[in-house]
Amino acid sequence: MKHADKSAVIASRAFACSDFGTAETGLSFTRPGSGQCMKRDTILDAAARAFCRDGFAGASIDLIAAEASVSRQTIYNHYRDKEMLFGAVVGEIMERMNAALSGILTTFPEKPDNLEQELTLFAIRLGKNCTCNRDGEFLRKLIQAEGERYPELFAAWREIGPARVWSTVSDKLARLAKSGALDIDDPDLAVRQFLALVNADLQFCGLMGKTPTEKEIENAARNGVRTFLRAFG
Amino acid sequence: MKHADKSAVIASRAFACSDFGTAETGLSFTRPGSGQCMKRDTILDAAARAFCRDGFAGASIDLIAAEASVSRQTIYNHYRDKEMLFGAVVGEIMERMNAALSGILTTFPEKPDNLEQELTLFAIRLGKNCTCNRDGEFLRKLIQAEGERYPELFAAWREIGPARVWSTVSDKLARLAKSGALDIDDPDLAVRQFLALVNADLQFCGLMGKTPTEKEIENAARNGVRTFLRAFG
DNA sequence: GTCAAATTAGACAGTATTGTCTAAACCGTC
DNA sequence: GACGGTTTAGACAATACTGTCTAATTTGAC
């Protein structure tokens, strides 16, 4: 199979891999309800750590199996080959990230009592549950490292991940502008700048090679929102 | 040799690798002045592309040799082993990036006639010659992918790279604030937010998987500076 | 307890990679 | 043209990894 084709297959399966295979895939899966579903999670977890640490090429199936306390063959039973395993890991993390994003997006202040405080809380939620947690780090690292090699794998996610955040927040900012709470010309630009400001200190930490603490996330959010409101308040 | 030790050795050599080895290293180097210095550059260039594309583990010496139109043995003659080659590549790119940064930093507006325009031009220079060029992409990708594996390799650079930018621009912002051209409480924070705003649209492009065009870099700078001045002008 | 499915350890072939070594070819200088 | 250093192609051993296969064992459901 040509590489591009394979990438597309992985991508198309990435989001479906949490349901259970049948004769169609030729793979044998644990039945739902079975307690051995845990094995799948253990494998995915160990694989995520390995891929994040060593990249796709650097991660070895043997090591993943050892880290998951599982035999190598079990991995091949569940996930045909390394690329399928990679696709499953990425797909699972994207799903989890999207679920988290959905939850957070609904908490964007609509009719704010105290706009600064509510925007800050929103930014803190975003930082703690998306930008700075393990899944966020994984996606950032893997998209940067393997994004060009598996374009279809990440293209789908962009639509329902970042793009959705931007358009949703853009709408809400536009509404706040209409209500007079903010002074915004271009809501799409304002979203990008809001997120950039809120992440400014977090990227600072990232460049310095350390993951920010909870306190640092909170301060980053406060700082970002304050400046955002100085510009658009 | 233990891994940590080796990493330190690579780091300590990374910035010195552009001068010419002697009996001390046991490696045979081309004499300065010799036209065959070109080989070294060709190798470094091909290696940079390969490491950036495939990561440290994924890049193969054979492929690098082929891409550089050089025999594998020549690479081993110049750079003992893969890790040394990696260190040399990273070191060269850091040096080049630092040189570019130094030049750009001196162009930060001191006594601006038109602050917005001059800040925008500064931001454009930064985008075109650092953030968005090949070296910038390389460093971003490699620091994220291999930063944890070779901490010493990047630690030195942080001091004379990003940290220097932050402190220099911070000083200059503080001076502009003192002169009344800006209204800034915390210049260190203002630097981070300035850079975040100016890079907001560029990261947007990056997340969408495409490198920004010149026009996009210019727009990003304009947008970022305008908002920065709305907040601090 | 029985049975089917899942898991395991290990052998195994095939392939890729790193790093060394050698002998021949090459190149610039004198 | 002779010479020293450089480059080259290729053979080579050592190692690592992927993916398959098998036979034995364990596990969960009934």
PDB file of C-alpha atoms in Angstrom, chain A residues 48-209:
ATOM      1  CA  ALA A  48       0.891   7.447  23.918  1.00  0.00           C
ATOM      2  CA  ARG A  49       3.725   7.921  26.379  1.00  0.00           C
ATOM      3  CA  ALA A  50       6.202   6.204  24.078  1.00  0.00           C
ATOM      4  CA  PHE A  51       5.170   8.064  20.918  1.00  0.00           C
ATOM      5  CA  CYS A  52       5.212  11.355  22.776  1.00  0.00           C
ATOM      6  CA  ARG A  53       8.620  10.656  24.276  1.00  0.00           C
ATOM      7  CA  ASP A  54      10.350   9.063  21.280  1.00  0.00           C
ATOM      8  CA  GLY A  55       8.281   9.989  18.236  1.00  0.00           C
ATOM      9  CA  PHE A  56       6.822   7.506  15.812  1.00  0.00           C
ATOM     10  CA  ALA A  57      10.123   6.192  14.479  1.00  0.00           C
ATOM     11  CA  GLY A  58      11.832   6.172  17.866  1.00  0.00           C
ATOM     12  CA  ALA A  59       9.119   4.313  19.758  1.00  0.00           C
ATOM     13  CA  SER A  60       9.494   0.541  19.738  1.00  0.00           C
ATOM     14  CA  ILE A  61       6.646  -1.916  19.982  1.00  0.00           C
ATOM     15  CA  ASP A  62       8.671  -4.092  22.314  1.00  0.00           C
ATOM     16  CA  LEU A  63       9.156  -1.218  24.724  1.00  0.00           C
ATOM     17  CA  ILE A  64       5.503  -0.244  24.554  1.00  0.00           C
ATOM     18  CA  ALA A  65       4.534  -3.823  25.310  1.00  0.00           C
ATOM     19  CA  ALA A  66       6.896  -3.902  28.262  1.00  0.00           C
ATOM     20  CA  GLU A  67       5.620  -0.580  29.576  1.00  0.00           C
ATOM     21  CA  ALA A  68       2.051  -1.788  29.252  1.00  0.00           C
ATOM     22  CA  SER A  69       2.971  -5.105  30.913  1.00  0.00           C
ATOM     23  CA  VAL A  70       1.570  -6.894  27.924  1.00  0.00           C
ATOM     24  CA  SER A  71       3.058  -9.253  25.403  1.00  0.00           C
ATOM     25  CA  ARG A  72       4.017  -7.893  22.001  1.00  0.00           C
ATOM     26  CA  GLN A  73       1.624 -10.246  20.293  1.00  0.00           C
ATOM     27  CA  THR A  74      -1.311  -8.778  22.185  1.00  0.00           C
ATOM     28  CA  ILE A  75      -0.547  -5.399  20.681  1.00  0.00           C
ATOM     29  CA  TYR A  76      -0.496  -6.887  17.204  1.00  0.00           C
ATOM     30  CA  ASN A  77      -3.770  -8.663  17.922  1.00  0.00           C
ATOM     31  CA  HIS A  78      -5.460  -5.398  18.789  1.00  0.00           C
ATOM     32  CA  TYR A  79      -3.804  -3.066  16.320  1.00  0.00           C
ATOM     33  CA  ARG A  80      -2.562  -4.906  13.208  1.00  0.00           C
ATOM     34  CA  ASP A  81       0.643  -2.840  12.945  1.00  0.00           C
ATOM     35  CA  LYS A  82       2.552   0.121  14.306  1.00  0.00           C
ATOM     36  CA  GLU A  83       0.860   2.698  12.120  1.00  0.00           C
ATOM     37  CA  MET A  84      -2.582   1.489  13.132  1.00  0.00           C
ATOM     38  CA  LEU A  85      -1.554   1.675  16.760  1.00  0.00           C
ATOM     39  CA  PHE A  86      -0.328   5.201  16.195  1.00  0.00           C
ATOM     40  CA  GLY A  87      -3.584   6.128  14.501  1.00  0.00           C
ATOM     41  CA  ALA A  88      -5.572   4.665  17.382  1.00  0.00           C
ATOM     42  CA  VAL A  89      -3.545   6.577  19.963  1.00  0.00           C
ATOM     43  CA  VAL A  90      -3.872   9.855  18.117  1.00  0.00           C
ATOM     44  CA  GLY A  91      -7.550   9.264  17.501  1.00  0.00           C
ATOM     45  CA  GLU A  92      -8.269   8.530  21.136  1.00  0.00           C
ATOM     46  CA  ILE A  93      -6.452  11.593  22.351  1.00  0.00           C
ATOM     47  CA  MET A  94      -8.163  13.788  19.796  1.00  0.00           C
ATOM     48  CA  GLU A  95     -11.523  12.469  20.892  1.00  0.00           C
ATOM     49  CA  ARG A  96     -10.742  13.130  24.522  1.00  0.00           C
ATOM     50  CA  MET A  97      -9.440  16.583  23.706  1.00  0.00           C
ATOM     51  CA  ASN A  98     -12.541  17.401  21.686  1.00  0.00           C
ATOM     52  CA  ALA A  99     -14.783  16.265  24.486  1.00  0.00           C
ATOM     53  CA  ALA A 100     -12.915  18.506  26.904  1.00  0.00           C
ATOM     54  CA  LEU A 101     -13.076  21.400  24.460  1.00  0.00           C
ATOM     55  CA  SER A 102     -16.812  20.988  23.997  1.00  0.00           C
ATOM     56  CA  GLY A 103     -17.361  21.171  27.711  1.00  0.00           C
ATOM     57  CA  ILE A 104     -15.202  24.221  28.122  1.00  0.00           C
ATOM     58  CA  LEU A 105     -16.654  26.095  25.155  1.00  0.00           C
ATOM     59  CA  THR A 106     -20.099  26.081  26.731  1.00  0.00           C
ATOM     60  CA  THR A 107     -18.695  27.925  29.734  1.00  0.00           C
ATOM     61  CA  PHE A 108     -17.698  31.001  27.768  1.00  0.00           C
ATOM     62  CA  PRO A 109     -19.347  33.975  29.471  1.00  0.00           C
ATOM     63  CA  GLU A 110     -22.578  34.973  27.725  1.00  0.00           C
ATOM     64  CA  LYS A 111     -24.055  37.734  29.844  1.00  0.00           C
ATOM     65  CA  PRO A 112     -21.143  38.454  32.111  1.00  0.00           C
ATOM     66  CA  ASP A 113     -21.558  40.097  35.466  1.00  0.00           C
ATOM     67  CA  ASN A 114     -17.843  40.551  35.827  1.00  0.00           C
ATOM     68  CA  LEU A 115     -16.348  40.101  32.367  1.00  0.00           C
ATOM     69  CA  GLU A 116     -12.707  40.106  33.437  1.00  0.00           C
ATOM     70  CA  GLN A 117     -13.193  37.485  36.072  1.00  0.00           C
ATOM     71  CA  GLU A 118     -15.329  35.233  33.910  1.00  0.00           C
ATOM     72  CA  LEU A 119     -12.986  35.446  30.937  1.00  0.00           C
ATOM     73  CA  THR A 120     -10.109  34.634  33.271  1.00  0.00           C
ATOM     74  CA  LEU A 121     -11.890  31.578  34.602  1.00  0.00           C
ATOM     75  CA  PHE A 122     -12.581  30.486  31.036  1.00  0.00           C
ATOM     76  CA  ALA A 123      -8.909  30.882  30.160  1.00  0.00           C
ATOM     77  CA  ILE A 124      -7.849  28.957  33.240  1.00  0.00           C
ATOM     78  CA  ARG A 125     -10.135  26.080  32.306  1.00  0.00           C
ATOM     79  CA  LEU A 126      -8.695  26.084  28.814  1.00  0.00           C
ATOM     80  CA  GLY A 127      -5.145  26.054  30.131  1.00  0.00           C
ATOM     81  CA  LYS A 128      -5.650  23.375  32.741  1.00  0.00           C
ATOM     82  CA  ASN A 129      -7.776  20.990  30.704  1.00  0.00           C
ATOM     83  CA  CYS A 130      -6.419  21.440  27.208  1.00  0.00           C
ATOM     84  CA  THR A 131      -3.316  23.468  26.584  1.00  0.00           C
ATOM     85  CA  CYS A 132      -1.224  22.228  29.470  1.00  0.00           C
ATOM     86  CA  ASN A 133      -2.405  18.757  30.257  1.00  0.00           C
ATOM     87  CA  ARG A 134      -0.909  15.545  28.974  1.00  0.00           C
ATOM     88  CA  ASP A 135      -3.189  15.344  25.941  1.00  0.00           C
ATOM     89  CA  GLY A 136      -2.411  18.877  24.893  1.00  0.00           C
ATOM     90  CA  GLU A 137       1.293  18.272  25.144  1.00  0.00           C
ATOM     91  CA  PHE A 138       0.926  15.057  23.186  1.00  0.00           C
ATOM     92  CA  LEU A 139      -0.989  16.632  20.348  1.00  0.00           C
ATOM     93  CA  ARG A 140       1.278  19.645  20.111  1.00  0.00           C
ATOM     94  CA  LYS A 141       4.351  17.460  20.001  1.00  0.00           C
ATOM     95  CA  LEU A 142       2.989  14.869  17.622  1.00  0.00           C
ATOM     96  CA  ILE A 143       1.388  17.305  15.204  1.00  0.00           C
ATOM     97  CA  GLN A 144       4.652  19.154  14.973  1.00  0.00           C
ATOM     98  CA  ALA A 145       6.715  16.006  14.630  1.00  0.00           C
ATOM     99  CA  GLU A 146       4.494  13.846  12.424  1.00  0.00           C
ATOM    100  CA  GLY A 147       1.941  16.291  11.051  1.00  0.00           C
ATOM    101  CA  GLU A 148       3.554  16.442   7.637  1.00  0.00           C
ATOM    102  CA  ARG A 149       3.973  12.690   7.426  1.00  0.00           C
ATOM    103  CA  TYR A 150       0.299  11.954   8.227  1.00  0.00           C
ATOM    104  CA  PRO A 151      -1.607  14.955   6.952  1.00  0.00           C
ATOM    105  CA  GLU A 152      -5.014  13.281   6.795  1.00  0.00           C
ATOM    106  CA  LEU A 153      -4.630  12.114  10.350  1.00  0.00           C
ATOM    107  CA  PHE A 154      -4.645  15.635  11.726  1.00  0.00           C
ATOM    108  CA  ALA A 155      -6.671  17.426   9.050  1.00  0.00           C
ATOM    109  CA  ALA A 156      -9.934  16.004  10.297  1.00  0.00           C
ATOM    110  CA  TRP A 157      -9.154  17.027  13.834  1.00  0.00           C
ATOM    111  CA  ARG A 158      -8.330  20.612  12.945  1.00  0.00           C
ATOM    112  CA  GLU A 159     -11.899  21.049  11.754  1.00  0.00           C
ATOM    113  CA  ILE A 160     -13.518  19.869  14.937  1.00  0.00           C
ATOM    114  CA  GLY A 161     -10.708  20.963  17.264  1.00  0.00           C
ATOM    115  CA  PRO A 162      -9.040  24.332  16.865  1.00  0.00           C
ATOM    116  CA  ALA A 163     -11.283  25.522  14.039  1.00  0.00           C
ATOM    117  CA  ARG A 164     -14.346  24.898  16.151  1.00  0.00           C
ATOM    118  CA  VAL A 165     -12.853  26.763  19.100  1.00  0.00           C
ATOM    119  CA  TRP A 166     -12.031  29.712  16.907  1.00  0.00           C
ATOM    120  CA  SER A 167     -15.400  29.956  15.274  1.00  0.00           C
ATOM    121  CA  THR A 168     -17.338  29.374  18.475  1.00  0.00           C
ATOM    122  CA  VAL A 169     -15.396  31.909  20.508  1.00  0.00           C
ATOM    123  CA  SER A 170     -15.477  34.278  17.567  1.00  0.00           C
ATOM    124  CA  ASP A 171     -19.286  34.169  17.590  1.00  0.00           C
ATOM    125  CA  LYS A 172     -19.419  34.746  21.306  1.00  0.00           C
ATOM    126  CA  LEU A 173     -16.986  37.637  21.137  1.00  0.00           C
ATOM    127  CA  ALA A 174     -19.050  39.174  18.346  1.00  0.00           C
ATOM    128  CA  ARG A 175     -22.130  38.908  20.527  1.00  0.00           C
ATOM    129  CA  LEU A 176     -20.324  40.534  23.446  1.00  0.00           C
ATOM    130  CA  ALA A 177     -19.253  43.290  21.068  1.00  0.00           C
ATOM    131  CA  LYS A 178     -22.817  43.785  19.906  1.00  0.00           C
ATOM    132  CA  SER A 179     -23.991  44.015  23.479  1.00  0.00           C
ATOM    133  CA  GLY A 180     -21.428  46.736  24.077  1.00  0.00           C
ATOM    134  CA  ALA A 181     -19.325  44.772  26.530  1.00  0.00           C
ATOM    135  CA  LEU A 182     -16.372  44.730  24.127  1.00  0.00           C
ATOM    136  CA  ASP A 183     -15.101  46.919  21.312  1.00  0.00           C
ATOM    137  CA  ILE A 184     -14.120  44.512  18.554  1.00  0.00           C
ATOM    138  CA  ASP A 185     -13.921  45.050  14.805  1.00  0.00           C
ATOM    139  CA  ASP A 186     -12.727  41.661  13.638  1.00  0.00           C
ATOM    140  CA  PRO A 187     -13.883  38.866  15.950  1.00  0.00           C
ATOM    141  CA  ASP A 188     -11.853  36.202  14.131  1.00  0.00           C
ATOM    142  CA  LEU A 189      -8.682  38.165  14.735  1.00  0.00           C
ATOM    143  CA  ALA A 190      -9.740  38.903  18.301  1.00  0.00           C
ATOM    144  CA  VAL A 191     -10.043  35.177  19.036  1.00  0.00           C
ATOM    145  CA  ARG A 192      -6.549  34.498  17.812  1.00  0.00           C
ATOM    146  CA  GLN A 193      -5.203  37.343  19.873  1.00  0.00           C
ATOM    147  CA  PHE A 194      -7.180  36.329  22.935  1.00  0.00           C
ATOM    148  CA  LEU A 195      -5.748  32.832  22.789  1.00  0.00           C
ATOM    149  CA  ALA A 196      -2.278  34.149  22.024  1.00  0.00           C
ATOM    150  CA  LEU A 197      -2.365  36.480  25.034  1.00  0.00           C
ATOM    151  CA  VAL A 198      -3.721  33.842  27.338  1.00  0.00           C
ATOM    152  CA  ASN A 199      -1.037  31.422  26.189  1.00  0.00           C
ATOM    153  CA  ALA A 200       1.815  33.928  26.122  1.00  0.00           C
ATOM    154  CA  ASP A 201       3.228  32.993  29.508  1.00  0.00           C
ATOM    155  CA  LEU A 202       2.539  29.312  28.946  1.00  0.00           C
ATOM    156  CA  GLN A 203       4.601  29.252  25.770  1.00  0.00           C
ATOM    157  CA  PHE A 204       7.263  31.103  27.678  1.00  0.00           C
ATOM    158  CA  CYS A 205       7.342  28.189  30.097  1.00  0.00           C
ATOM    159  CA  GLY A 206       7.337  25.744  27.229  1.00  0.00           C
ATOM    160  CA  LEU A 207      10.295  27.384  25.564  1.00  0.00           C
ATOM    161  CA  MET A 208      12.137  27.281  28.859  1.00  0.00           C
ATOM    162  CA  GLY A 209      11.554  23.554  28.897  1.00  0.00           C
TER     163      GLY A 209
END
